[in-house]
Amino acid sequence: MFKKRILEDLKIAVGDLSFSSSEPVLYIPKNSEFGDYTSNIALQLSNQKLSGVKQSPVMIAKKIVKKFGHPDYLERAEIAGSGFINFFIKES
């Protein structure tokens, strides 16, 4: 249930940033310290040029997290490493 909502919200955030469509993928990290789900969408999008300029995955991840906002089902979304986005679901 949450996976589907995160994917839908990721698609909206990516679309709002004017990237070409890219199908986000969520993984369940092996280490729970990295959240309930993680995505490498920013790394995938870093190959695309936005307004003729190539951007770093970390910069793209920051923009995605900002656009993603703070949905009621998430405790937080954070950027890790070279541009991964980790999602932490609220326990309630």
XYZ file of N, CA and C in Angstrom:
276
model
N 0.817 -1.193 0.000
C 0.000 0.000 0.000
C 0.865 1.262 0.000
N 1.826 1.340 0.919
C 2.682 2.519 0.984
C 3.615 2.599 -0.214
N 4.059 1.444 -0.679
C 4.956 1.429 -1.837
C 4.278 2.095 -3.033
N 3.023 1.762 -3.261
C 2.274 2.329 -4.378
C 2.131 3.847 -4.216
N 1.846 4.300 -3.006
C 1.689 5.741 -2.767
C 2.999 6.487 -2.972
N 4.080 5.911 -2.498
C 5.386 6.555 -2.683
C 5.707 6.636 -4.178
N 5.484 5.563 -4.906
C 5.752 5.564 -6.348
C 4.923 6.620 -7.071
N 3.645 6.727 -6.716
C 2.780 7.736 -7.335
C 3.290 9.143 -7.028
N 3.650 9.380 -5.776
C 4.156 10.705 -5.389
C 5.501 11.007 -6.043
N 6.343 9.985 -6.211
C 7.625 10.173 -6.901
C 7.406 10.564 -8.361
N 6.471 9.896 -9.019
C 6.178 10.219 -10.417
C 5.730 11.674 -10.554
N 4.896 12.127 -9.636
C 4.422 13.512 -9.669
C 5.580 14.473 -9.457
N 6.419 14.190 -8.457
C 7.557 15.071 -8.157
C 8.511 15.151 -9.348
N 8.812 14.021 -9.961
C 9.710 13.993 -11.115
C 9.091 14.764 -12.280
N 7.802 14.570 -12.507
C 7.109 15.286 -13.571
C 7.095 16.788 -13.332
N 6.892 17.198 -12.078
C 6.890 18.624 -11.733
C 8.248 19.267 -11.977
N 9.306 18.469 -11.945
C 10.655 18.994 -12.180
C 11.025 18.994 -13.661
N 10.095 18.590 -14.505
C 10.249 18.623 -15.967
C 11.277 17.646 -16.528
N 11.546 16.580 -15.807
C 12.396 15.535 -16.368
C 11.558 14.699 -17.319
N 12.218 14.080 -18.277
C 11.515 13.126 -19.134
C 11.002 12.016 -18.240
N 9.955 11.402 -18.677
C 9.378 10.368 -17.827
C 10.406 9.271 -17.556
N 10.423 8.885 -16.332
C 11.289 7.795 -15.904
C 10.491 7.004 -14.885
N 10.556 5.727 -14.956
C 9.778 4.886 -14.065
C 10.550 4.666 -12.762
N 10.112 5.328 -11.674
C 10.809 5.139 -10.400
C 10.686 3.687 -9.918
N 11.712 3.246 -9.236
C 11.722 1.904 -8.655
C 12.035 2.056 -7.177
N 11.314 1.313 -6.352
C 11.574 1.306 -4.910
C 12.116 -0.054 -4.513
N 13.067 -0.022 -3.608
C 13.648 -1.240 -3.064
C 13.464 -1.233 -1.555
N 13.421 -2.400 -0.971
C 13.460 -2.518 0.482
C 14.922 -2.706 0.844
N 15.510 -1.736 1.584
C 16.937 -1.858 1.901
C 17.214 -3.032 2.839
N 18.384 -3.619 2.680
C 18.793 -4.721 3.549
C 18.974 -4.246 4.984
N 19.422 -2.999 5.139
C 19.652 -2.416 6.463
C 18.515 -1.453 6.770
N 17.776 -1.689 7.840
C 16.615 -0.860 8.185
C 16.994 0.578 8.551
N 18.275 0.825 8.797
C 18.715 2.193 9.066
C 18.538 3.077 7.831
N 18.390 2.454 6.655
C 18.222 3.193 5.409
C 16.758 3.358 5.030
N 15.866 3.144 5.982
C 14.446 3.377 5.760
C 13.686 2.119 5.422
N 12.399 2.343 5.147
C 11.517 1.244 4.773
C 11.610 0.962 3.271
N 11.852 2.023 2.507
C 12.040 1.915 1.063
C 13.145 2.871 0.649
N 13.792 2.563 -0.452
C 14.816 3.447 -0.997
C 14.680 3.469 -2.521
N 15.106 4.566 -3.126
C 15.037 4.703 -4.579
C 16.310 5.341 -5.105
N 16.700 4.919 -6.284
C 17.852 5.517 -6.949
C 17.411 6.386 -8.134
N 16.190 6.888 -8.091
C 15.633 7.670 -9.196
C 16.516 8.870 -9.552
N 17.120 9.507 -8.555
C 17.968 10.673 -8.841
C 19.200 10.270 -9.660
N 19.737 9.100 -9.390
C 20.874 8.611 -10.171
C 20.447 8.322 -11.607
N 19.256 7.773 -11.785
C 18.744 7.503 -13.126
C 18.553 8.806 -13.896
N 18.007 9.811 -13.221
C 17.702 11.078 -13.886
C 18.946 11.920 -14.157
N 20.040 11.637 -13.475
C 21.247 12.448 -13.651
C 21.826 12.322 -15.061
N 21.391 11.323 -15.797
C 21.835 11.167 -17.184
C 21.092 12.104 -18.125
N 19.985 12.666 -17.653
C 19.206 13.593 -18.473
C 19.666 15.027 -18.218
N 19.563 15.843 -19.225
C 19.872 17.260 -19.069
C 18.569 18.009 -18.840
N 18.554 18.856 -17.833
C 17.391 19.686 -17.535
C 17.742 21.108 -17.924
N 17.011 21.664 -18.856
C 17.306 23.006 -19.394
C 18.716 23.055 -19.972
N 19.139 21.954 -20.593
C 20.447 21.906 -21.237
C 21.619 21.710 -20.302
N 21.348 21.504 -19.026
C 22.412 21.376 -18.039
C 22.290 20.027 -17.330
N 23.400 19.318 -17.246
C 23.428 18.055 -16.504
C 23.609 18.376 -15.022
N 22.851 17.695 -14.172
C 22.907 17.949 -12.734
C 23.396 16.716 -11.990
N 23.949 16.941 -10.816
C 24.429 15.826 -9.999
C 23.234 15.083 -9.394
N 23.389 13.799 -9.138
C 22.306 13.030 -8.517
C 21.885 13.600 -7.155
N 22.837 14.103 -6.385
C 22.497 14.655 -5.069
C 21.623 15.896 -5.229
N 21.953 16.755 -6.180
C 21.152 17.958 -6.425
C 19.746 17.576 -6.886
N 19.651 16.584 -7.747
C 18.350 16.115 -8.215
C 17.557 15.530 -7.051
N 18.211 14.732 -6.215
C 17.540 14.131 -5.052
C 16.993 15.221 -4.135
N 17.767 16.288 -3.917
C 17.295 17.394 -3.077
C 16.040 18.017 -3.664
N 16.020 18.211 -4.972
C 14.850 18.799 -5.629
C 13.637 17.869 -5.530
N 13.869 16.574 -5.696
C 12.771 15.609 -5.606
C 12.196 15.597 -4.198
N 13.057 15.541 -3.190
C 12.587 15.510 -1.799
C 11.806 16.784 -1.471
N 12.273 17.914 -1.978
C 11.560 19.172 -1.740
C 10.181 19.137 -2.398
N 10.101 18.690 -3.642
C 8.822 18.584 -4.350
C 7.923 17.527 -3.719
N 8.535 16.459 -3.237
C 7.792 15.366 -2.626
C 7.023 15.858 -1.414
N 7.625 16.810 -0.705
C 6.957 17.367 0.470
C 6.969 16.397 1.639
N 5.953 16.515 2.471
C 5.875 15.670 3.663
C 4.483 15.049 3.752
N 4.236 13.992 2.963
C 2.922 13.338 3.014
C 2.637 12.795 4.412
N 1.369 12.681 4.742
C 0.968 12.256 6.080
C 1.404 10.843 6.449
N 1.721 10.017 5.479
C 2.111 8.636 5.772
C 3.615 8.473 6.027
N 4.405 9.524 5.775
C 5.858 9.433 5.940
C 6.338 10.139 7.195
N 7.257 9.483 7.873
C 7.960 10.141 8.967
C 8.954 11.132 8.365
N 9.689 10.648 7.341
C 10.638 11.529 6.649
C 11.149 10.851 5.378
N 11.711 11.693 4.516
C 12.436 11.231 3.331
C 13.785 11.916 3.403
N 14.850 11.157 3.208
C 16.180 11.751 3.314
C 17.076 11.265 2.190
N 18.077 12.078 1.921
C 19.039 11.772 0.865
C 20.230 11.060 1.501
N 20.699 10.029 0.831
C 21.837 9.267 1.354
C 22.840 9.018 0.234
N 24.100 8.978 0.623
C 25.157 8.621 -0.316
C 25.205 9.523 -1.530
N 25.285 8.898 -2.684
C 25.492 9.633 -3.930
C 24.194 10.057 -4.604
N 23.075 10.023 -3.873
C 21.812 10.481 -4.436
C 20.640 9.543 -4.231
N 20.787 8.559 -3.365
C 19.660 7.695 -3.040
C 18.677 8.477 -2.177
N 17.392 8.138 -2.275
C 16.376 8.745 -1.430
C 15.783 7.635 -0.583
N 15.863 7.815 0.737
C 15.335 6.840 1.682
C 14.020 7.345 2.262
N 13.046 6.458 2.330
C 11.717 6.798 2.823
C 11.437 6.031 4.115
N 11.001 6.757 5.120
C 10.668 6.175 6.417
C 9.162 6.337 6.648
N 8.453 5.218 6.751
C 7.001 5.215 6.944
C 6.698 5.463 8.424
N 5.661 6.249 8.702
C 5.223 6.461 10.077
C 4.733 5.138 10.656
N 5.008 4.930 11.921
C 4.585 3.672 12.550
C 3.091 3.614 12.757
N 2.461 4.761 12.921
C 1.000 4.770 13.114
C 0.365 4.620 11.790
